[in-house]
Amino acid sequence: MLAVLRQRNFGLLWFGQAISMIGDWVLFIALPFHIYQVTGSALATGGMFMATTLPGILLGSVAGVFADRWDRKRLMIVSDIARAVMLLVLMLAQTADTIWIIYIVAFLQSTVSQFFFPAKSAVIPLLVGERDLVQANALNSVSDSVTRLLGPSLGGLLMAWGGLTTVVLVDSVSFAVSALMIALIVMPGPKAVHGAASHGAPGMTAVWRDWLAGLRLVRASRSLSVVFVVVAVLSLGDAILTALLVPFSKDVVGIDAQGLGLIMAAQGLGGLVGGVLIGRFARRLTPGQLMAIGGLGNGAVLLVIFNAPTYLLALAAMGLAGVLMSGLMIGMNTAMQAGASDAFRGRVFGALMALGAVMRLGGIAAGGLLADRVGIVPMLDIGAVLFLLCGAAALLMPGVAETAVRPAPVPAVE
């Protein structure tokens, strides 16, 4: 796995994103705390999460089209610089009367991110090649887990030590470092600059045509269609769990915020272990196998946690869930990257992000509204069953019965 990280171009992207994600987690922990501190309103705090969710629903799929039309390296650099500058405006939001600034910045930040992430996901296969895709995604999973462990603690310390201004400056600098790292990447060929999108003036007709072409590719490819089904069901189930995690911890297990923090840390540690293990044995499993094992295993573990609620069991089981979840995510990303040609990867990932955002919004609403009627544990059981369904759907992936990763064939789509 380290051999992949030593590949110069991928290493630059990986290190830049690791630093950027630490900055994001620092802000993610500190900003809601700041809003609640100055307003005393849970509704005002929730407004920030709504502001960050809406762009994914409104623009995620369309943004992916532009990730195929534009120079992806330049798009990522401009996105990082724009987010670094936007963040500085947050330093003006120091009182309850200026909280509206946070909502605007959060919305704009998320809007820019809709362009960045499809472009990033699309260039990874160009930097490492399809043979090393699973290992590259495993390294990304390791990075995500490490930043989840470090970022929240660092965010709390920085917020207590220097307040919102310090936190904003740290995250802004992290975006600038990411932009510098990406600028040093040497893209391996002209097809990485532009895909096979309809070039020329970016009129709405051309954008619409490119967007439909991406959807046709998903419909024509069995592997991509399965991944979209898995993501839709997974996002719905995960959102239900997210909405009810605090009530479950407090009212069912009987633990406080500190106890919940340790459980989440155990999940992050499990994700780190899972990323390392999968990276080491990457070529022994297909993406479909990783998805199936991750979905079925996670569903089973979650059912045990919710129906035998003890703190020590939840602590150990969430560590195992983190291992399995890393396999599920690595398998999905690899299947998406191998199942779509370079010309279509941006819009396919953009459509996937938009679908996930819609389903998460529905899951959060369903979890909050129905828990009072049917109970917390029954709703959580529904979320766990949805994970099981993810794993079952992944069994329909091409190559599940194989013993080595083989990219799915890409249908010809004009």
Coordinates of N, CA and C in Angstrom, one line a residue, residues 146-322:
V146 N -8.0 8.8 10.2 CA -7.0 9.5 11.0 C -7.5 10.9 11.3
T147 N -8.0 11.6 10.2 CA -8.5 13.0 10.4 C -9.7 13.0 11.3
R148 N -10.5 12.0 11.3 CA -11.7 11.9 12.1 C -11.2 11.8 13.6
L149 N -10.1 11.1 13.8 CA -9.6 11.0 15.2 C -8.9 12.2 15.7
L150 N -8.2 12.9 14.8 CA -7.4 14.1 15.2 C -8.2 15.4 15.1
G151 N -9.0 15.6 14.1 CA -9.6 16.8 13.8 C -10.6 17.3 14.9
P152 N -11.5 16.5 15.4 CA -12.4 17.0 16.4 C -11.8 17.4 17.7
S153 N -10.8 16.6 18.1 CA -10.1 17.0 19.4 C -9.3 18.3 19.2
L154 N -8.7 18.5 18.0 CA -7.9 19.7 17.7 C -8.9 20.9 17.6
G155 N -10.0 20.6 17.0 CA -11.0 21.7 16.9 C -11.5 22.2 18.2
G156 N -11.8 21.3 19.2 CA -12.2 21.7 20.5 C -11.1 22.5 21.2
L157 N -9.8 22.0 21.1 CA -8.7 22.8 21.7 C -8.5 24.2 21.1
L158 N -8.6 24.3 19.8 CA -8.4 25.6 19.2 C -9.5 26.5 19.5
M159 N -10.8 26.0 19.6 CA -11.9 26.8 19.9 C -11.8 27.4 21.3
A160 N -11.3 26.5 22.2 CA -11.2 27.0 23.6 C -10.0 27.9 23.8
W161 N -8.9 27.7 23.0 CA -7.7 28.5 23.1 C -7.8 29.9 22.4
G162 N -8.3 29.8 21.1 CA -8.2 31.1 20.3 C -9.6 31.5 19.8
G163 N -10.6 30.7 20.0 CA -12.0 31.2 19.5 C -12.1 30.9 18.1
L164 N -13.2 31.4 17.5 CA -13.6 31.2 16.2 C -12.5 31.7 15.2
T165 N -11.9 32.8 15.4 CA -10.9 33.4 14.5 C -9.8 32.4 14.3
T166 N -9.3 31.8 15.3 CA -8.2 30.8 15.2 C -8.6 29.6 14.4
V167 N -9.8 29.1 14.6 CA -10.3 27.9 13.9 C -10.4 28.2 12.4
V168 N -11.0 29.4 12.1 CA -11.2 29.8 10.7 C -9.8 29.9 10.0
L169 N -8.9 30.5 10.6 CA -7.5 30.6 10.0 C -6.9 29.3 9.7
V170 N -7.0 28.3 10.7 CA -6.4 27.0 10.5 C -7.1 26.3 9.3
D171 N -8.4 26.3 9.2 CA -9.1 25.7 8.1 C -8.7 26.4 6.7
S172 N -8.7 27.7 6.8 CA -8.3 28.4 5.5 C -6.9 28.1 5.1
V173 N -6.0 28.0 6.0 CA -4.6 27.6 5.6 C -4.6 26.2 5.0
S174 N -5.4 25.3 5.6 CA -5.4 23.9 5.1 C -5.9 23.8 3.7
F175 N -6.8 24.7 3.3 CA -7.2 24.7 1.9 C -6.1 25.2 1.0
A176 N -5.4 26.2 1.5 CA -4.3 26.8 0.7 C -3.2 25.8 0.5
V177 N -2.9 25.0 1.5 CA -1.9 23.9 1.4 C -2.4 22.9 0.4
S178 N -3.7 22.5 0.4 CA -4.2 21.6 -0.5 C -4.1 22.1 -2.0
A179 N -4.4 23.4 -2.2 CA -4.2 24.0 -3.5 C -2.8 23.9 -4.0
L180 N -1.8 24.1 -3.1 CA -0.4 24.1 -3.5 C 0.0 22.7 -3.9
M181 N -0.5 21.7 -3.1 CA -0.1 20.3 -3.4 C -0.7 19.9 -4.8
I182 N -1.9 20.3 -5.0 CA -2.6 19.9 -6.3 C -1.8 20.6 -7.5
A183 N -1.4 21.8 -7.3 CA -0.7 22.6 -8.3 C 0.6 21.9 -8.7
L184 N 1.2 21.1 -7.8 CA 2.5 20.4 -8.1 C 2.3 19.1 -8.8
I185 N 1.0 18.6 -8.9 CA 0.7 17.4 -9.6 C 0.9 17.5 -11.1
V186 N 1.5 16.5 -11.7 CA 1.7 16.5 -13.2 C 0.6 15.5 -13.7
M187 N -0.4 16.0 -14.4 CA -1.5 15.2 -14.9 C -0.9 14.3 -16.0
P188 N -1.3 13.0 -16.0 CA -0.7 12.1 -17.0 C -1.4 11.9 -18.3
G189 N -1.6 13.1 -19.0 CA -2.2 12.9 -20.3 C -3.3 13.9 -20.6
P190 N -3.5 14.3 -21.8 CA -4.5 15.3 -22.2 C -6.0 14.9 -21.8
K191 N -6.3 13.5 -21.8 CA -7.6 13.1 -21.4 C -8.0 13.5 -20.0
A192 N -7.0 13.7 -19.2 CA -7.3 14.1 -17.8 C -7.7 15.5 -17.7
V193 N -7.4 16.3 -18.8 CA -7.8 17.7 -18.7 C -9.2 17.9 -19.1
H194 N -9.7 17.2 -20.1 CA -11.1 17.3 -20.5 C -11.5 15.8 -20.8
G195 N -12.7 15.6 -20.5 CA -13.3 14.3 -20.8 C -13.9 14.4 -22.2
A196 N -14.9 13.5 -22.5 CA -15.5 13.5 -23.8 C -16.8 14.3 -23.7
A197 N -16.9 15.3 -22.9 CA -18.1 16.1 -22.8 C -18.3 17.0 -24.0
S198 N -19.4 17.6 -24.1 CA -19.7 18.5 -25.3 C -19.0 19.8 -25.0
H199 N -17.8 20.0 -25.7 CA -17.0 21.2 -25.4 C -17.6 22.4 -26.2
G200 N -16.9 23.5 -26.0 CA -17.4 24.7 -26.6 C -18.1 25.6 -25.6
A201 N -19.0 26.5 -26.0 CA -19.7 27.3 -25.1 C -20.5 26.5 -24.2
P202 N -20.4 26.7 -22.9 CA -21.2 25.9 -21.9 C -22.6 26.3 -21.8
G203 N -23.3 26.2 -23.0 CA -24.8 26.5 -23.0 C -25.6 25.5 -22.3
M204 N -26.8 25.8 -21.9 CA -27.6 24.9 -21.1 C -27.9 23.7 -21.9
T205 N -28.1 23.8 -23.2 CA -28.4 22.6 -24.1 C -27.3 21.6 -24.0
A206 N -26.0 22.1 -24.1 CA -24.9 21.2 -24.0 C -24.7 20.5 -22.6
V207 N -25.0 21.3 -21.6 CA -24.9 20.8 -20.2 C -26.0 19.7 -20.0
W208 N -27.2 20.0 -20.5 CA -28.3 19.1 -20.4 C -27.9 17.8 -21.1
R209 N -27.4 17.9 -22.3 CA -27.0 16.7 -23.1 C -25.9 15.9 -22.4
D210 N -24.9 16.5 -21.8 CA -23.9 15.8 -21.1 C -24.4 15.2 -19.9
W211 N -25.3 15.8 -19.2 CA -25.9 15.3 -18.0 C -26.7 14.0 -18.3
L212 N -27.5 14.0 -19.4 CA -28.3 12.9 -19.8 C -27.4 11.7 -20.2
A213 N -26.3 12.1 -20.9 CA -25.3 11.0 -21.3 C -24.8 10.3 -20.1
G214 N -24.5 11.0 -19.0 CA -24.0 10.4 -17.8 C -25.1 9.4 -17.2
L215 N -26.3 9.9 -17.2 CA -27.4 9.0 -16.7 C -27.6 7.8 -17.5
R216 N -27.4 7.9 -18.8 CA -27.5 6.8 -19.7 C -26.4 5.7 -19.5
L217 N -25.2 6.3 -19.2 CA -24.1 5.4 -18.8 C -24.5 4.5 -17.6
V218 N -25.0 5.2 -16.6 CA -25.3 4.5 -15.3 C -26.4 3.4 -15.6
R219 N -27.4 3.8 -16.4 CA -28.4 2.8 -16.7 C -27.9 1.6 -17.5
A220 N -26.9 1.9 -18.4 CA -26.4 0.8 -19.3 C -25.4 -0.1 -18.6
S221 N -24.8 0.4 -17.5 CA -23.8 -0.4 -16.8 C -24.4 -1.0 -15.6
R222 N -24.3 -2.3 -15.5 CA -24.8 -3.1 -14.4 C -24.1 -2.7 -13.1
S223 N -22.7 -2.6 -13.2 CA -22.0 -2.3 -12.0 C -22.3 -0.9 -11.4
L224 N -22.4 0.1 -12.3 CA -22.8 1.4 -11.8 C -24.2 1.5 -11.3
S225 N -25.1 0.8 -11.9 CA -26.5 0.8 -11.5 C -26.6 0.2 -10.1
V226 N -25.8 -0.9 -9.8 CA -25.8 -1.5 -8.5 C -25.3 -0.6 -7.5
V227 N -24.2 0.1 -7.8 CA -23.6 1.1 -6.9 C -24.6 2.2 -6.5
F228 N -25.3 2.7 -7.5 CA -26.3 3.7 -7.2 C -27.4 3.2 -6.3
V229 N -27.9 2.0 -6.5 CA -28.9 1.4 -5.6 C -28.3 1.3 -4.2
V230 N -27.1 0.8 -4.1 CA -26.4 0.6 -2.8 C -26.3 2.0 -2.1
V231 N -25.9 3.0 -2.8 CA -25.7 4.3 -2.2 C -27.0 4.9 -1.7
A232 N -28.1 4.7 -2.5 CA -29.4 5.2 -2.1 C -29.9 4.6 -0.8
V233 N -29.8 3.3 -0.8 CA -30.2 2.6 0.4 C -29.3 2.9 1.6
L234 N -28.0 2.9 1.4 CA -27.1 3.2 2.5 C -27.3 4.6 3.0
S235 N -27.4 5.6 2.2 CA -27.6 6.9 2.6 C -28.9 7.1 3.5
L236 N -29.9 6.4 3.1 CA -31.2 6.5 3.8 C -31.0 5.8 5.2
G237 N -30.4 4.7 5.3 CA -30.2 4.0 6.5 C -29.2 4.7 7.4
D238 N -28.1 5.2 6.9 CA -27.1 5.9 7.7 C -27.7 7.2 8.2
A239 N -28.6 7.9 7.5 CA -29.2 9.1 8.0 C -30.1 8.9 9.1
I240 N -30.8 7.8 9.1 CA -31.7 7.4 10.2 C -30.9 7.2 11.5
L241 N -29.8 6.5 11.3 CA -28.9 6.3 12.5 C -28.3 7.6 13.0
T242 N -27.9 8.4 12.1 CA -27.3 9.7 12.5 C -28.3 10.6 13.3
A243 N -29.6 10.6 12.8 CA -30.6 11.4 13.5 C -30.9 10.9 14.9
L244 N -30.8 9.6 15.1 CA -31.2 9.0 16.4 C -30.0 8.5 17.3
L245 N -28.8 8.8 16.9 CA -27.7 8.3 17.6 C -27.6 9.0 19.0
V246 N -27.8 10.3 19.1 CA -27.8 10.9 20.4 C -29.0 10.4 21.3
P247 N -30.2 10.4 20.8 CA -31.3 9.9 21.7 C -31.0 8.4 22.1
F248 N -30.5 7.6 21.2 CA -30.2 6.2 21.6 C -29.2 6.2 22.7
S249 N -28.1 7.0 22.5 CA -27.0 6.9 23.5 C -27.5 7.4 24.9
K250 N -28.3 8.5 24.9 CA -28.7 9.1 26.2 C -29.8 8.3 26.8
D251 N -30.9 7.9 26.0 CA -32.1 7.4 26.6 C -32.1 5.9 26.7
V252 N -31.3 5.2 25.8 CA -31.4 3.7 25.8 C -30.1 3.1 26.5
V253 N -28.9 3.6 26.1 CA -27.7 3.1 26.6 C -27.4 3.8 28.0
G254 N -27.8 5.1 28.1 CA -27.6 5.8 29.3 C -26.2 6.4 29.5
I255 N -25.6 6.9 28.4 CA -24.3 7.5 28.4 C -24.4 9.0 28.0
D256 N -23.4 9.8 28.4 CA -23.3 11.2 28.2 C -22.6 11.5 26.9
A257 N -22.3 12.8 26.6 CA -21.6 13.2 25.4 C -20.2 12.6 25.4
Q258 N -19.5 12.5 26.5 CA -18.2 12.0 26.5 C -18.2 10.5 26.1
G259 N -19.2 9.7 26.7 CA -19.3 8.3 26.3 C -19.5 8.1 24.8
L260 N -20.4 9.0 24.3 CA -20.7 8.9 22.8 C -19.5 9.3 22.0
G261 N -18.7 10.2 22.5 CA -17.4 10.6 21.8 C -16.5 9.4 21.7
L262 N -16.4 8.6 22.8 CA -15.5 7.5 22.8 C -16.0 6.4 21.8
I263 N -17.3 6.2 21.7 CA -17.9 5.3 20.8 C -17.6 5.7 19.3
M264 N -17.7 7.0 19.0 CA -17.4 7.5 17.7 C -15.9 7.4 17.4
A265 N -15.1 7.6 18.5 CA -13.6 7.4 18.3 C -13.3 5.9 18.0
A266 N -14.0 5.0 18.6 CA -13.8 3.6 18.3 C -14.2 3.2 16.9
Q267 N -15.2 3.9 16.4 CA -15.6 3.7 15.0 C -14.5 4.2 14.1
G268 N -14.0 5.4 14.4 CA -12.9 5.9 13.6 C -11.6 5.1 13.6
L269 N -11.3 4.5 14.8 CA -10.2 3.6 14.9 C -10.4 2.4 14.1
G270 N -11.6 1.8 14.1 CA -11.9 0.7 13.3 C -11.8 1.0 11.8
G271 N -12.2 2.2 11.4 CA -12.0 2.5 10.0 C -10.6 2.6 9.6
L272 N -9.7 3.1 10.5 CA -8.3 3.1 10.3 C -7.7 1.7 10.1
V273 N -8.1 0.8 11.0 CA -7.6 -0.6 10.9 C -8.1 -1.2 9.6
G274 N -9.4 -1.0 9.3 CA -10.0 -1.5 8.1 C -9.3 -1.1 6.8
G275 N -9.0 0.2 6.8 CA -8.3 0.8 5.6 C -6.9 0.1 5.4
V276 N -6.2 -0.1 6.5 CA -4.9 -0.7 6.4 C -5.0 -2.1 6.0
L277 N -5.9 -2.9 6.6 CA -6.1 -4.3 6.2 C -6.5 -4.5 4.7
I278 N -7.4 -3.7 4.3 CA -7.9 -3.8 2.9 C -6.8 -3.4 1.9
G279 N -6.0 -2.3 2.3 CA -4.9 -1.9 1.5 C -3.9 -3.0 1.3
R280 N -3.7 -3.8 2.4 CA -2.7 -4.9 2.3 C -3.2 -6.1 1.5
F281 N -4.4 -6.4 1.6 CA -5.0 -7.6 0.9 C -5.9 -7.1 -0.2
A282 N -5.6 -6.0 -0.8 CA -6.5 -5.3 -1.8 C -6.8 -6.2 -3.0
R283 N -5.8 -6.9 -3.5 CA -6.0 -7.6 -4.8 C -6.7 -9.0 -4.6
R284 N -7.0 -9.3 -3.4 CA -7.7 -10.6 -3.1 C -9.2 -10.5 -3.1
L285 N -9.7 -9.3 -3.1 CA -11.2 -9.1 -3.1 C -11.6 -8.1 -4.2
T286 N -12.8 -8.4 -4.8 CA -13.3 -7.5 -5.8 C -14.1 -6.4 -5.1
P287 N -14.4 -5.3 -5.8 CA -15.2 -4.2 -5.2 C -16.6 -4.7 -4.7
G288 N -17.2 -5.6 -5.5 CA -18.5 -6.1 -5.1 C -18.4 -6.9 -3.8
Q289 N -17.3 -7.7 -3.6 CA -17.1 -8.5 -2.4 C -16.9 -7.5 -1.2
L290 N -16.2 -6.5 -1.4 CA -16.0 -5.5 -0.3 C -17.3 -4.9 0.1
M291 N -18.1 -4.5 -0.9 CA -19.4 -3.9 -0.6 C -20.3 -4.9 0.1
A292 N -20.4 -6.1 -0.4 CA -21.3 -7.1 0.2 C -20.9 -7.4 1.7
I293 N -19.6 -7.7 1.9 CA -19.1 -8.0 3.3 C -19.4 -6.8 4.2
G294 N -19.1 -5.6 3.7 CA -19.3 -4.4 4.5 C -20.7 -4.1 4.8
G295 N -21.6 -4.2 3.9 CA -23.1 -4.0 4.1 C -23.7 -5.0 5.0
L296 N -23.5 -6.3 4.7 CA -24.1 -7.4 5.5 C -23.5 -7.4 6.9
G297 N -22.2 -7.2 7.0 CA -21.5 -7.2 8.3 C -22.0 -6.1 9.2
N298 N -22.0 -4.9 8.6 CA -22.5 -3.7 9.3 C -23.9 -3.8 9.8
G299 N -24.8 -4.3 9.0 CA -26.2 -4.5 9.4 C -26.3 -5.4 10.5
A300 N -25.6 -6.6 10.5 CA -25.6 -7.5 11.6 C -25.1 -6.9 12.9
V301 N -23.9 -6.2 12.8 CA -23.3 -5.6 14.0 C -24.3 -4.6 14.6
L302 N -24.9 -3.7 13.8 CA -25.8 -2.7 14.3 C -27.0 -3.3 14.9
L303 N -27.5 -4.4 14.4 CA -28.7 -5.0 15.1 C -28.3 -5.5 16.5
V304 N -27.1 -6.0 16.6 CA -26.7 -6.4 18.0 C -26.6 -5.2 18.9
I305 N -26.0 -4.2 18.4 CA -25.8 -3.0 19.3 C -27.2 -2.4 19.7
F306 N -28.1 -2.3 18.8 CA -29.4 -1.7 19.1 C -30.3 -2.5 20.0
N307 N -30.1 -3.9 19.9 CA -31.1 -4.7 20.6 C -30.4 -5.4 21.9
A308 N -29.2 -5.2 22.1 CA -28.5 -5.6 23.3 C -27.7 -4.4 23.9
P309 N -28.4 -3.3 24.2 CA -27.7 -2.0 24.4 C -26.9 -1.9 25.8
T310 N -25.6 -2.2 25.7 CA -24.7 -2.0 26.8 C -23.6 -1.2 26.3
Y311 N -23.0 -0.4 27.2 CA -21.9 0.6 26.7 C -20.7 -0.2 26.2
L312 N -20.2 -1.2 26.9 CA -19.0 -1.9 26.5 C -19.2 -2.6 25.2
L313 N -20.4 -3.2 25.0 CA -20.7 -3.9 23.8 C -20.7 -2.9 22.6
A314 N -21.4 -1.8 22.8 CA -21.4 -0.7 21.8 C -20.0 -0.2 21.4
L315 N -19.2 -0.1 22.4 CA -17.8 0.4 22.2 C -17.0 -0.6 21.3
A316 N -17.1 -1.9 21.7 CA -16.4 -2.9 20.9 C -17.0 -3.1 19.5
A317 N -18.3 -3.1 19.5 CA -19.0 -3.4 18.2 C -18.9 -2.3 17.2
M318 N -18.8 -1.0 17.7 CA -18.6 0.1 16.8 C -17.2 0.1 16.2
G319 N -16.3 -0.4 16.9 CA -14.9 -0.6 16.3 C -15.0 -1.5 15.1
L320 N -15.7 -2.7 15.3 CA -15.9 -3.6 14.2 C -16.7 -3.0 13.1
A321 N -17.7 -2.2 13.4 CA -18.5 -1.6 12.4 C -17.6 -0.6 11.6
G322 N -16.7 0.0 12.2 CA -15.8 0.9 11.5 C -14.9 0.2 10.4

